[in-house]
PDB file of C-alpha atoms in Angstrom:
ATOM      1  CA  UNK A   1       0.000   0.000   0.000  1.00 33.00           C
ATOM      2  CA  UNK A   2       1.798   3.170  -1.093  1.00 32.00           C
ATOM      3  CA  UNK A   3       2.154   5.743   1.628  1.00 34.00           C
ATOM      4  CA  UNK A   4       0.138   9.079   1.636  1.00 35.00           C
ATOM      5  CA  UNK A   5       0.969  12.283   0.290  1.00 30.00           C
ATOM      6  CA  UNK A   6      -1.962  13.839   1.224  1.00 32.00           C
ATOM      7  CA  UNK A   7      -1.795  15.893   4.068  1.00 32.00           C
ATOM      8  CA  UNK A   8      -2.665  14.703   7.658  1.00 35.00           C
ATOM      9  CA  UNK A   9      -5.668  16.952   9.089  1.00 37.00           C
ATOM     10  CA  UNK A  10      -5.318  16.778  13.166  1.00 36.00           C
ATOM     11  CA  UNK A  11      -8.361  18.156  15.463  1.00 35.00           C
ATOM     12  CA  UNK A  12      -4.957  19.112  18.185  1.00 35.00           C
ATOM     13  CA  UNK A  13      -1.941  20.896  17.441  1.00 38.00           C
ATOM     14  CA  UNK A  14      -0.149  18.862  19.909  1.00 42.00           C
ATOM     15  CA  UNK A  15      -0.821  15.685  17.257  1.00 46.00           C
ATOM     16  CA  UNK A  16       1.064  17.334  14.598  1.00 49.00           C
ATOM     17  CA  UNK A  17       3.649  18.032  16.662  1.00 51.00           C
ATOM     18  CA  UNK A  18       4.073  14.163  17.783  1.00 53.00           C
ATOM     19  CA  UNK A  19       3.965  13.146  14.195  1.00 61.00           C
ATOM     20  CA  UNK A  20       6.407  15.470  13.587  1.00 62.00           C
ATOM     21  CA  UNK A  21       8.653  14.147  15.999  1.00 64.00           C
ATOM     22  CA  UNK A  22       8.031  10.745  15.438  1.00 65.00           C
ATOM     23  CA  UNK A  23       8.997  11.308  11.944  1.00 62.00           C
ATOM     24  CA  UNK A  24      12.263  13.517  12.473  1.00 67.00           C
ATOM     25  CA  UNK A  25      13.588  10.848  14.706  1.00 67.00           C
ATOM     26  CA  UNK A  26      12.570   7.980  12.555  1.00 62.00           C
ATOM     27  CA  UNK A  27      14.612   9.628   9.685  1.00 62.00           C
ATOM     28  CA  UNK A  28      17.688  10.618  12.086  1.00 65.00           C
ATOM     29  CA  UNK A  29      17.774   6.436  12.743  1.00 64.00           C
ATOM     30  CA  UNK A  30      17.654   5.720   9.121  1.00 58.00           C
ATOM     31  CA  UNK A  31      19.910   3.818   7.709  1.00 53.00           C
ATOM     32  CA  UNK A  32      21.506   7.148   6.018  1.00 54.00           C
ATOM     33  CA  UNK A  33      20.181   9.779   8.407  1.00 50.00           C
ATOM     34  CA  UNK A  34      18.832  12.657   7.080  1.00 47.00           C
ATOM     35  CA  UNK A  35      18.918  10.999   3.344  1.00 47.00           C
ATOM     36  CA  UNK A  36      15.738  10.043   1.664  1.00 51.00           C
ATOM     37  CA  UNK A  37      13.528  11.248   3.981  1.00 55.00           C
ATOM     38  CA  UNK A  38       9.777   9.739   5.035  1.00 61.00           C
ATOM     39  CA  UNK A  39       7.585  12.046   4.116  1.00 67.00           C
ATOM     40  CA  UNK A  40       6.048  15.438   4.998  1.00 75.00           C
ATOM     41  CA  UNK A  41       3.476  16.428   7.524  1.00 79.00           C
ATOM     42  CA  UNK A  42       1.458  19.167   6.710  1.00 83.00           C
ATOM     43  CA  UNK A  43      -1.577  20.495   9.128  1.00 84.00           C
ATOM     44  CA  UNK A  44      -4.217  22.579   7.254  1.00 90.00           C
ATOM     45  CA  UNK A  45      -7.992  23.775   8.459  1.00 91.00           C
ATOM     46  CA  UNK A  46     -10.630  22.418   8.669  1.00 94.00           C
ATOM     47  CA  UNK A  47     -13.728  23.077  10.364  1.00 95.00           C
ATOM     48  CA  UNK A  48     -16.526  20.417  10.433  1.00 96.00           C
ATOM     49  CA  UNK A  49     -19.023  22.406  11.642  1.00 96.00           C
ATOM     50  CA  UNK A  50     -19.074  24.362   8.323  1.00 97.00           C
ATOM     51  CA  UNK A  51     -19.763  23.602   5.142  1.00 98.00           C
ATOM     52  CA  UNK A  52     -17.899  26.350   3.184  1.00 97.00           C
ATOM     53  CA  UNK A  53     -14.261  25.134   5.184  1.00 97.00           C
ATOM     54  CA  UNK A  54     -15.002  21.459   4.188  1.00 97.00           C
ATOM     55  CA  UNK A  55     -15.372  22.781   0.599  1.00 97.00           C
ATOM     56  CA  UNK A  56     -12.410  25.098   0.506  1.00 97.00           C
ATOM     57  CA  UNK A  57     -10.090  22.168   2.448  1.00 96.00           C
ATOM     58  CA  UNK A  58     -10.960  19.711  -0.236  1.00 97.00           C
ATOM     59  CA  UNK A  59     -10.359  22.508  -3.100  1.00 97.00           C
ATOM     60  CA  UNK A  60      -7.197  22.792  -2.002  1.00 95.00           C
ATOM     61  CA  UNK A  61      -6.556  19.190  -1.783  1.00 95.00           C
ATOM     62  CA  UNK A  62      -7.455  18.427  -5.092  1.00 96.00           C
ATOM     63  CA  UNK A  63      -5.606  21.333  -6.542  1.00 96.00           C
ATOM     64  CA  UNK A  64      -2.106  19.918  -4.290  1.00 94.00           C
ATOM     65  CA  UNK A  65      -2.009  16.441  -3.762  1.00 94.00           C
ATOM     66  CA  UNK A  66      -1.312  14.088  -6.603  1.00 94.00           C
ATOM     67  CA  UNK A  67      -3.092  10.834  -4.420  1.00 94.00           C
ATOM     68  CA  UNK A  68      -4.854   9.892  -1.489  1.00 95.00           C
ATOM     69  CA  UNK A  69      -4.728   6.832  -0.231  1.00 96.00           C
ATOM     70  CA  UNK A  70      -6.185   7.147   3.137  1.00 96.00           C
ATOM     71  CA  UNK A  71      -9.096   9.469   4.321  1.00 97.00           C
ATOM     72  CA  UNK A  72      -9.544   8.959   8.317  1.00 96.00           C
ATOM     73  CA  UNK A  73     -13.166  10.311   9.873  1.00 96.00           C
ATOM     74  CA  UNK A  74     -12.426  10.711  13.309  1.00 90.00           C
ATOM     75  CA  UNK A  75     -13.202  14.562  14.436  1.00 82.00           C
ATOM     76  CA  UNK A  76     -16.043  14.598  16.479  1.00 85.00           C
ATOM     77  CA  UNK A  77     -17.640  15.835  19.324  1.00 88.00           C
ATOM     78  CA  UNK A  78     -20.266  14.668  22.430  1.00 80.00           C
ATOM     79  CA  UNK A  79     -22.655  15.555  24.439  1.00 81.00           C
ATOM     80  CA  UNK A  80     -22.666  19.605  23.916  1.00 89.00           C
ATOM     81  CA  UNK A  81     -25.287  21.582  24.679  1.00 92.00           C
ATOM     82  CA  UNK A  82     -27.721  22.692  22.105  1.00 95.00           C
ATOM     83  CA  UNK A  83     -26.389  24.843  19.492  1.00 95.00           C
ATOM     84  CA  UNK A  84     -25.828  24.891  15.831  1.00 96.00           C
ATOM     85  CA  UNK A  85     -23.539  24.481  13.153  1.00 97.00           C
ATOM     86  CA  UNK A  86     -22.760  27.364  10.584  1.00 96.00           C
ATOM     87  CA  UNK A  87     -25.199  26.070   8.015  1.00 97.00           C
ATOM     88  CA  UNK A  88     -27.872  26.184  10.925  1.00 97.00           C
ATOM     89  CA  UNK A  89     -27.564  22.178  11.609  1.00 97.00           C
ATOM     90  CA  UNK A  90     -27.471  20.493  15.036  1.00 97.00           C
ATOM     91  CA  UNK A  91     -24.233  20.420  16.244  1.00 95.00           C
ATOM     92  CA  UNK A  92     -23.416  16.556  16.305  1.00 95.00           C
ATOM     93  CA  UNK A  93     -25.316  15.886  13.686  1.00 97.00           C
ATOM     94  CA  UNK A  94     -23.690  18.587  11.834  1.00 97.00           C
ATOM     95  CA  UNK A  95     -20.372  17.621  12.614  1.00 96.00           C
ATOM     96  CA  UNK A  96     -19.742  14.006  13.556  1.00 96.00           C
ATOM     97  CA  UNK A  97     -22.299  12.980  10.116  1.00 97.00           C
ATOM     98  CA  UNK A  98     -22.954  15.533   7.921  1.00 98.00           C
ATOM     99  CA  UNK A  99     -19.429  17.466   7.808  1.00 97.00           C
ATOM    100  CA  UNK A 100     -17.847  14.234   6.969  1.00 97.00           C
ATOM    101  CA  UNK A 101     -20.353  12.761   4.251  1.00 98.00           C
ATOM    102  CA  UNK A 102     -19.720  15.954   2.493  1.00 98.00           C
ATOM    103  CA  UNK A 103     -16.001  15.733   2.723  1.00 97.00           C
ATOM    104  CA  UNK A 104     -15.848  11.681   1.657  1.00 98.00           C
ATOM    105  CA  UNK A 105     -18.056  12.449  -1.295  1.00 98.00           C
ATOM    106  CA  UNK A 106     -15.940  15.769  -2.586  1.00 98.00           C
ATOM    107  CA  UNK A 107     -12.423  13.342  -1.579  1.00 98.00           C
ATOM    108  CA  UNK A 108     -14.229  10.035  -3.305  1.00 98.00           C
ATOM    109  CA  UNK A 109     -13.050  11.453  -7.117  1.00 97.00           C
ATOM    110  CA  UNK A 110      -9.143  11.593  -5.624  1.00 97.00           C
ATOM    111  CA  UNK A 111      -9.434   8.219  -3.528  1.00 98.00           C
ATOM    112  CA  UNK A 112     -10.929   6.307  -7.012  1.00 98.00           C
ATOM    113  CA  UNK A 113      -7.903   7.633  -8.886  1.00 97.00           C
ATOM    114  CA  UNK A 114      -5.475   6.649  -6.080  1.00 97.00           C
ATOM    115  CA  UNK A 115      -6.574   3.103  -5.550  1.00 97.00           C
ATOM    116  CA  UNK A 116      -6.616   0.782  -3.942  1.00 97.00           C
ATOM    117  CA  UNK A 117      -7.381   3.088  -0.925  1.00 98.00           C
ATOM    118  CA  UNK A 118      -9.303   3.029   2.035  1.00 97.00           C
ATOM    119  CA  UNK A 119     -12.458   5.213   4.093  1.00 98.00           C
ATOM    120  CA  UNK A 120     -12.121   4.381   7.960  1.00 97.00           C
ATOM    121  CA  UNK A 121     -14.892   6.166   9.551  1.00 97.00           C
ATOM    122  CA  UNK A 122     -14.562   6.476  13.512  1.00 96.00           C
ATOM    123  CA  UNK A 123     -18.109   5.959  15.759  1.00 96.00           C
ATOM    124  CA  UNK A 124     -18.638   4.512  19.166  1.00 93.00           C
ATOM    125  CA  UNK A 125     -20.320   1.787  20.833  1.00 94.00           C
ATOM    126  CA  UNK A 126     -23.325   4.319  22.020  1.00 93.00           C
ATOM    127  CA  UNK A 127     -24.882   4.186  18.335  1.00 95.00           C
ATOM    128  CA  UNK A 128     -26.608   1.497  20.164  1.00 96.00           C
ATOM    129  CA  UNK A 129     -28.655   4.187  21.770  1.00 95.00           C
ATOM    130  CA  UNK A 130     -29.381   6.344  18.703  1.00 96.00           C
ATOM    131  CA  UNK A 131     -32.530   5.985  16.186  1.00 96.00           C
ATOM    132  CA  UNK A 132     -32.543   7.670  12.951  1.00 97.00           C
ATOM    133  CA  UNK A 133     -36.017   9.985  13.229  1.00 96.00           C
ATOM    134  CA  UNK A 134     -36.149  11.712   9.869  1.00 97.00           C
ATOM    135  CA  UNK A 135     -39.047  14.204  11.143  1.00 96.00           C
ATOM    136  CA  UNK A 136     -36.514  15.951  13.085  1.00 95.00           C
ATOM    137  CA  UNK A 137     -33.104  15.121  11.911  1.00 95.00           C
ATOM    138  CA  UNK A 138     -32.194  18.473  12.765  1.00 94.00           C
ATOM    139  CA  UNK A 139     -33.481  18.233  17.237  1.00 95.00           C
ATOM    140  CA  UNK A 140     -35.484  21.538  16.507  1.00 94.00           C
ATOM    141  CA  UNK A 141     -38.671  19.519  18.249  1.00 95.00           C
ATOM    142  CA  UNK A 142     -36.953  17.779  21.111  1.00 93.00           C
ATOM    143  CA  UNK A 143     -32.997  17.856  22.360  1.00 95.00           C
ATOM    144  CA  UNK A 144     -31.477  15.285  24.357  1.00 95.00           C
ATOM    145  CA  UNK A 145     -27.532  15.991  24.058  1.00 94.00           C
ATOM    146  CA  UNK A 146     -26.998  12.103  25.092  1.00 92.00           C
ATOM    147  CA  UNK A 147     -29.589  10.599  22.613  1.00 95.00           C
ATOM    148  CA  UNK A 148     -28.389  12.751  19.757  1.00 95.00           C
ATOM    149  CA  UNK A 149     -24.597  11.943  20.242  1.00 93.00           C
ATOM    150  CA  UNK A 150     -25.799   8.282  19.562  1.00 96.00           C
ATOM    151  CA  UNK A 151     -27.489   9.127  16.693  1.00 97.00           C
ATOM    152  CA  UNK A 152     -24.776  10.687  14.876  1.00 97.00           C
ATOM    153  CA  UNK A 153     -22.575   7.728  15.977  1.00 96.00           C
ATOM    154  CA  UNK A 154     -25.521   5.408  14.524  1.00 98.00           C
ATOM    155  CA  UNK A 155     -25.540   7.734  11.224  1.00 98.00           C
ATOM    156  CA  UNK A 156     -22.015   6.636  10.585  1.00 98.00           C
ATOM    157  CA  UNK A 157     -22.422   3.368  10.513  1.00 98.00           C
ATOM    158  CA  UNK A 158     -25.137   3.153   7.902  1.00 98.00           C
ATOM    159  CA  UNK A 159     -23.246   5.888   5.926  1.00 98.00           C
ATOM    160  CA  UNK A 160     -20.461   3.686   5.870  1.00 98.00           C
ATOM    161  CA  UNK A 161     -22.693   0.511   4.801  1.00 98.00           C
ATOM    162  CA  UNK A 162     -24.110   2.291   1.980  1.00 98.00           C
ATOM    163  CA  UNK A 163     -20.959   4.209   0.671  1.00 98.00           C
ATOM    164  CA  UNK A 164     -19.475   0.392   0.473  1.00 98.00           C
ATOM    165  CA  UNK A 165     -22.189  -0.835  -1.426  1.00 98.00           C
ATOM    166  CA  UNK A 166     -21.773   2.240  -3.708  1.00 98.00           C
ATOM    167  CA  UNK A 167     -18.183   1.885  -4.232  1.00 98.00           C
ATOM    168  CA  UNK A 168     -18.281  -2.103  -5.063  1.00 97.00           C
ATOM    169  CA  UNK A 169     -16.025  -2.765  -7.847  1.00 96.00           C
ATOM    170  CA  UNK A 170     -13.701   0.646  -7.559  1.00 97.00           C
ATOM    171  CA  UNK A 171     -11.034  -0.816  -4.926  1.00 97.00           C
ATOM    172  CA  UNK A 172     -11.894   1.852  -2.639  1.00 98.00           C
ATOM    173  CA  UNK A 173     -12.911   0.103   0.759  1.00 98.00           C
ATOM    174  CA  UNK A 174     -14.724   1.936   3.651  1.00 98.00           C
ATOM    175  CA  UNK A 175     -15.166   0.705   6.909  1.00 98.00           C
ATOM    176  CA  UNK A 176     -15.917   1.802  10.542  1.00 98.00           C
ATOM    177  CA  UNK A 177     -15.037   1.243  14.197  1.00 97.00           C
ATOM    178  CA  UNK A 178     -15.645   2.368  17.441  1.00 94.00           C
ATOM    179  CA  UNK A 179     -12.383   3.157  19.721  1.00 89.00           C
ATOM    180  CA  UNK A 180     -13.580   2.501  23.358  1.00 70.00           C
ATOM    181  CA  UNK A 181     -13.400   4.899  25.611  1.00 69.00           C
ATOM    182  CA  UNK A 182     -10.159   6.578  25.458  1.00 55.00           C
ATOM    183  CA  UNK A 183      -8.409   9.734  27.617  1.00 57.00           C
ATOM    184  CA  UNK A 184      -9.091  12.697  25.525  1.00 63.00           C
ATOM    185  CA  UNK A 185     -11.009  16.418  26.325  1.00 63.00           C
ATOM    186  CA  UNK A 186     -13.871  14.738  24.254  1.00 60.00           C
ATOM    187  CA  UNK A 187     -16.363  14.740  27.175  1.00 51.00           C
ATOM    188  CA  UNK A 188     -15.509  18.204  27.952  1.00 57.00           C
ATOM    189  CA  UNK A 189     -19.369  19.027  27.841  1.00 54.00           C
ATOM    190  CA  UNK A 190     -19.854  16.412  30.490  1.00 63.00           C
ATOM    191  CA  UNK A 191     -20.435  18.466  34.192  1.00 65.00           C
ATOM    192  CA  UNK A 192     -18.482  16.380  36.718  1.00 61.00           C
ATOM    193  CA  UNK A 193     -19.276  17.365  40.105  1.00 62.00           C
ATOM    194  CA  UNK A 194     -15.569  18.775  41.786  1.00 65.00           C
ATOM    195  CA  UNK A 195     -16.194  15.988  44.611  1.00 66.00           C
ATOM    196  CA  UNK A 196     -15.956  13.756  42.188  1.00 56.00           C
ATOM    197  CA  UNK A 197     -13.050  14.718  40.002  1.00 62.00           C
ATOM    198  CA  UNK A 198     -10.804  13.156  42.129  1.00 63.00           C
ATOM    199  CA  UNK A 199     -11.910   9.420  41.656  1.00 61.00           C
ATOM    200  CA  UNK A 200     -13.004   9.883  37.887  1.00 49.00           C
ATOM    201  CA  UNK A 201      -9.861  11.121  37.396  1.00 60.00           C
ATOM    202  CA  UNK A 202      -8.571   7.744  39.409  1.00 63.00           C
ATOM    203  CA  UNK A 203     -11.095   5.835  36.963  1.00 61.00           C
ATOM    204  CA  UNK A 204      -9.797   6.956  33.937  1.00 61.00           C
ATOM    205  CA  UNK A 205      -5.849   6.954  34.087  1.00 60.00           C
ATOM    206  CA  UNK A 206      -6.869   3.102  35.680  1.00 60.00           C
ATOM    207  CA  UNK A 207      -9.499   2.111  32.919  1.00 60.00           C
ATOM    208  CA  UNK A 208      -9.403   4.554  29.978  1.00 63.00           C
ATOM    209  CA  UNK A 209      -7.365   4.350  26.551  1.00 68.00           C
ATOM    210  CA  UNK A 210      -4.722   6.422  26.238  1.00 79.00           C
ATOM    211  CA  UNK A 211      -5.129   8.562  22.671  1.00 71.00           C
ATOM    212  CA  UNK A 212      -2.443   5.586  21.304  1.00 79.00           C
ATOM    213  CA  UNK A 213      -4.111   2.893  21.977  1.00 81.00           C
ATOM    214  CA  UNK A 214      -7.629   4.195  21.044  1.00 79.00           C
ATOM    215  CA  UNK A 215      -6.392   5.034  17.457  1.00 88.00           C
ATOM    216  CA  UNK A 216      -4.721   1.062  16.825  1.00 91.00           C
ATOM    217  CA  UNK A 217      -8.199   0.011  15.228  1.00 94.00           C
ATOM    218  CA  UNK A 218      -7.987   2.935  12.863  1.00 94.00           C
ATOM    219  CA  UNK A 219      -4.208   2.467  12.374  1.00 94.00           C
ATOM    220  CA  UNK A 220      -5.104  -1.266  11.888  1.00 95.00           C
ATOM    221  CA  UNK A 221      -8.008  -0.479   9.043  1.00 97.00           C
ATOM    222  CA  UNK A 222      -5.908   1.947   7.021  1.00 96.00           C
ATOM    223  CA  UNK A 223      -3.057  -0.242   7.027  1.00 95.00           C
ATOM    224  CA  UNK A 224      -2.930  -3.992   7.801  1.00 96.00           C
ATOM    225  CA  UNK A 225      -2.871  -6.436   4.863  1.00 97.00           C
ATOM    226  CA  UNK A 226      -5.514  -8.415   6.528  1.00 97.00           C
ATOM    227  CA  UNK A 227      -8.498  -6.207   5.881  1.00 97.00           C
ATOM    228  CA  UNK A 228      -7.271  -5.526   1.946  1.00 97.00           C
ATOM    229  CA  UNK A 229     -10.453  -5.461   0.121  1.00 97.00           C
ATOM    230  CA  UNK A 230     -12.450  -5.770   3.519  1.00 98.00           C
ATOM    231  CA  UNK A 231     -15.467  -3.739   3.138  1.00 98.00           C
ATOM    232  CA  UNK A 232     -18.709  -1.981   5.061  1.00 98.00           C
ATOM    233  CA  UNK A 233     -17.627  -4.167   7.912  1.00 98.00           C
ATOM    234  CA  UNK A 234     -18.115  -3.056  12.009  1.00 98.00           C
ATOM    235  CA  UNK A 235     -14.734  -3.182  14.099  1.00 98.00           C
ATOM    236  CA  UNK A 236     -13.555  -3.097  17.492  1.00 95.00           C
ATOM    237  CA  UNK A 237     -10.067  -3.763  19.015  1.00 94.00           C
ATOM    238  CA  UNK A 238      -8.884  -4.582  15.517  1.00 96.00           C
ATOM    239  CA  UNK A 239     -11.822  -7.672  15.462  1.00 97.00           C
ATOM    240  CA  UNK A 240     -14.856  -7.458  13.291  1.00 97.00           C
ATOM    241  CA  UNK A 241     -18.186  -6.987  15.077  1.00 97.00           C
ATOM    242  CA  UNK A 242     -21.878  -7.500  14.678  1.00 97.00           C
ATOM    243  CA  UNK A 243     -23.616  -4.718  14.307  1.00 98.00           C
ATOM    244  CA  UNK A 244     -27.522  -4.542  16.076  1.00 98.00           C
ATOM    245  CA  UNK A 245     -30.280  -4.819  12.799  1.00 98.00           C
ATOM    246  CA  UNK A 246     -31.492  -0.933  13.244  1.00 97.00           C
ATOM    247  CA  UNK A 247     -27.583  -0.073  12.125  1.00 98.00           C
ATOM    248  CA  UNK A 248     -27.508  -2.698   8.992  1.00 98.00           C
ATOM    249  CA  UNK A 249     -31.015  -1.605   7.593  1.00 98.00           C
ATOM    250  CA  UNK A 250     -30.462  -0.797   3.959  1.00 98.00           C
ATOM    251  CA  UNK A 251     -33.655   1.376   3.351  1.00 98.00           C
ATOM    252  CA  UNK A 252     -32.516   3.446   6.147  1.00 98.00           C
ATOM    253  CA  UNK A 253     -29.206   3.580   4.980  1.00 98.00           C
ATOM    254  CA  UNK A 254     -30.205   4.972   1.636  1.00 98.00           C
ATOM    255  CA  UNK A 255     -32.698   7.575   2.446  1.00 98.00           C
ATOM    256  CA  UNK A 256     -30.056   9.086   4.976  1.00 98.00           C
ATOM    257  CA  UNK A 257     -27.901   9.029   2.316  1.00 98.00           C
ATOM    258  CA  UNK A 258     -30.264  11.272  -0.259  1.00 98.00           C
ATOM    259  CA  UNK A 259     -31.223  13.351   2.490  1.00 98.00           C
ATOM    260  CA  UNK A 260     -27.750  13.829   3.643  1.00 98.00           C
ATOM    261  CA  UNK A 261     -26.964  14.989   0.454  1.00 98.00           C
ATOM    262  CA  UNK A 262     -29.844  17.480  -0.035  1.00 97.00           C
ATOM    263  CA  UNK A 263     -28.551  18.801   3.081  1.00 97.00           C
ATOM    264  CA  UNK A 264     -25.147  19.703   2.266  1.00 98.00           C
ATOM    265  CA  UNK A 265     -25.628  20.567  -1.117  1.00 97.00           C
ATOM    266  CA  UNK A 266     -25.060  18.047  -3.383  1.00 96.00           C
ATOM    267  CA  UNK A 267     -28.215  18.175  -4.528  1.00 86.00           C
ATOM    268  CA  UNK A 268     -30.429  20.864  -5.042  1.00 66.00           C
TER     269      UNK A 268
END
């Protein structure tokens, strides 16, 4: 699988900045230090929770970047209070679905041309909790910040199931995990009593991912020979899954994918 040249888009500065390191010192223990080289991170914007950034990032990455071999959908965010995207969407539907349907589909011209290459979407085990209710897709009738993080979660999935099914026959594969819960300022929204901090705290450095060990599944899906040509298929801890029937219903599927697409544009 030939490495990417397409730029690596981090939601933390302080990702880039391991990469970069991990890459300067990999190339200083080289066999010819500072010959040949590994690559080239690059960090560009990218906002999820607008429409018009998703458009101008992939603008530029189609004007720049020859291939890309790997697209990665793991920004995100949980539990926030109500409040709305840019383009007037709720917020984690907005971001954790719609932002990245739009950016697969404007990336899916550059992945076809640079196959075989691979879609790993990121959701959670919580999509367990979700439904898709198309009468109010966008929480403007009811809000419940828990319910509508496991929607979005649950809307990735059956994006990913249908976007395989669409690309059969291209050697493009997509597929999609969930992480487990893993030490990052994700739940920032969440209101922890300070009483409590102490032993959550305890909890988490005990029980919790770190950020390395939460991304292995993705590292595992965009890399490891043993899911080449592996499509539309559920994955935890670098194992396949089954998925619950509500998140493998085709009809479902496919009218969240046409009305995910009137949404951001893609049809008028």
């Amino acid at each position: 699988m030939a490495v990417a040249t397409a730029a690596a888009v981090l939601a933390a500065l302080g990702g880039a900045l391991w990469l970069g390191r991990e890459l300067r010192q990999a190339a200083e223990c080289g066999p010819e230090p500072g010959v040949g080289g590994l690559g080239e991170l690059i960090v560009r914007e990218l906002d999820l929770a607008s429409l018009r950034s998703v458009r101008s990032f992939c603008q530029e990455m189609l004007q720049e970047e020859p291939r890309l071999d790997v697209l990665i959908n793991n920004a995100g965010i949980f539990q926030c209070p109500y409040m709305k995207t840019e383009d007037g969407f709720e917020m984690q539907f907005g971001v954790n679905h719609l932002g990245h349907f739009l950016l697969t589909n404007l990336l899916l011209g550059l992945l076809k041309s640079s196959a075989p290459s691979r879609i790993v979407v990121v959701s959670s085990k919580l999509y367990k909790y979700g439904d898709i209710n198309f009468d109010d897709l966008n929480s403007e009738q009811s809000y419940n910040k828990s319910f509508c993080y496991s929607r979005s979660k649950l809307a990735n999935i059956l994006f990913t199931r249908e976007l395989a099914r669409r690309l059969e026959g291209t050697n493009v594969t997509v597929n999609v995990l969930h992480p487990g819960i893993v030490r990052t300022n994700l739940g920032r929204h969440i209101h922890i009593p300070l009483l409590v901090r102490p032993l959550f705290n305890l909890v988490s450095w005990a029980f919790f991912k770190t950020p390395v060990e939460g991304a292995q599944t993705s590292i595992y899906l965009a890399s490891s020979p043993e899911v080449e040509g592996v499509s539309g298929r559920y994955f935890g801890d670098c194992k396949e899954e089954e998925l619950l029937p509500k998140a493998v219903d085709e009809s479902v599927a496919r009218k969240l994918w046409d009305i995910s697409e009137v949404m951001v544009g893609l049809l008028k």
